[in-house]
Amino acid sequence: MAGWRGDKRGWWGDTYRPQIIGSRLWLLSREKQLPETLARAEEYTREALQWLIDKKIAESVEVSGAWAGVGRLNFAVAITSPEGQIYRYSYLWSAQNAV
């Protein structure tokens, strides 16, 4: 995508990489806490982790989010390796990080 809607605001190391690995979660910083916003946050998180599948590091990536209070999202991420091992991560994304 072109323009700010496609801007992933990636990691500083992306300066030296042909493919950036950031996310579009920053676009939600001024959004209301609605089901649609949560769905987009999950979509943006899956999109940001897609490179793991593309590079064959992961077989699949599952993301689920839930509101954890005013201006805070909690993400649960399950990454399945090609060997079938499941790695689970939880991340709290708060107002200081954009939502």
Coordinates of C-alpha atoms in Angstrom, one line a residue:
M1 CA 0.0 0.0 0.0
A2 CA 1.1 3.5 -0.7
G3 CA 0.9 6.5 1.6
W4 CA 0.4 6.6 5.4
R5 CA -2.1 3.7 5.4
G6 CA 0.6 1.4 4.2
D7 CA 3.3 2.8 6.4
K8 CA 4.5 0.1 8.7
R9 CA 6.6 2.4 10.8
G10 CA 9.0 -0.5 11.1
W11 CA 12.0 -1.2 13.2
W12 CA 15.1 1.0 12.9
G13 CA 17.0 -2.0 11.4
D14 CA 14.6 -1.9 8.4
T15 CA 16.8 0.9 7.1
Y16 CA 19.2 -1.9 5.9
R17 CA 16.6 -4.5 4.9
P18 CA 14.7 -4.9 1.6
Q19 CA 11.6 -6.0 3.4
I20 CA 10.3 -4.1 6.4
I21 CA 8.8 -5.9 9.4
G22 CA 6.9 -3.2 11.3
S23 CA 3.1 -2.9 11.7
R24 CA 0.2 -0.6 11.1
L25 CA -1.0 -0.7 14.7
W26 CA 0.0 2.9 15.1
L27 CA -3.0 3.8 12.8
L28 CA -5.3 2.8 15.7
S29 CA -3.9 5.3 18.1
R30 CA -7.0 7.6 18.0
E31 CA -9.7 5.0 17.4
K32 CA -12.5 4.2 19.7
Q33 CA -12.6 0.9 21.6
L34 CA -15.0 -0.8 19.2
P35 CA -15.2 -4.4 17.9
E36 CA -14.2 -3.1 14.5
T37 CA -11.1 -1.6 16.0
L38 CA -10.2 -4.8 17.8
A39 CA -10.7 -6.7 14.5
R40 CA -8.3 -4.4 12.7
A41 CA -5.7 -4.6 15.5
E42 CA -5.8 -8.4 15.1
E43 CA -5.5 -8.1 11.3
Y44 CA -2.5 -5.7 11.6
T45 CA -0.8 -8.0 14.1
R46 CA -1.2 -11.0 11.8
E47 CA 0.0 -8.9 8.9
A48 CA 3.1 -7.8 10.9
L49 CA 3.9 -11.5 11.6
Q50 CA 3.3 -12.8 8.1
W51 CA 7.0 -12.7 7.3
L52 CA 7.5 -15.6 9.7
I53 CA 5.3 -17.7 7.5
D54 CA 6.8 -16.3 4.2
K55 CA 10.4 -17.1 5.5
K56 CA 9.2 -20.6 6.5
I57 CA 10.1 -19.9 10.2
A58 CA 6.5 -20.6 11.2
E59 CA 3.8 -22.8 9.8
S60 CA 1.0 -20.6 11.1
V61 CA 0.4 -17.6 13.3
E62 CA -2.8 -17.2 15.3
V63 CA -3.7 -13.8 16.9
S64 CA -6.5 -12.9 19.3
G65 CA -7.0 -9.6 21.0
A66 CA -9.1 -8.3 23.9
W67 CA -9.6 -4.9 25.4
A68 CA -7.7 -4.9 28.8
G69 CA -9.0 -1.6 30.0
V70 CA -9.3 1.9 28.7
G71 CA -6.8 2.4 25.9
R72 CA -5.2 -1.0 26.3
L73 CA -5.2 -4.1 24.1
N74 CA -4.0 -7.5 25.1
F75 CA -2.8 -9.8 22.3
A76 CA -2.4 -13.5 22.6
V77 CA -0.2 -14.8 19.8
A78 CA 0.4 -18.5 19.0
I79 CA 3.1 -19.3 16.5
T80 CA 3.4 -22.9 15.2
S81 CA 6.8 -24.0 13.9
P82 CA 7.2 -26.2 10.8
E83 CA 7.9 -29.0 13.3
G84 CA 4.6 -28.5 15.1
Q85 CA 5.9 -26.8 18.2
I86 CA 3.6 -24.1 19.5
Y87 CA 5.0 -20.9 21.0
R88 CA 2.6 -18.6 22.9
Y89 CA 3.2 -15.0 23.6
S90 CA 1.1 -12.3 25.3
Y91 CA 1.5 -8.6 24.7
L92 CA -0.2 -5.6 26.3
W93 CA -0.4 -2.7 24.0
S94 CA -1.2 0.5 25.9
A95 CA -1.8 4.1 25.1
Q96 CA 1.9 4.9 25.3
N97 CA 2.4 2.5 22.4
A98 CA -0.5 4.0 20.4
V99 CA -3.9 2.6 21.6

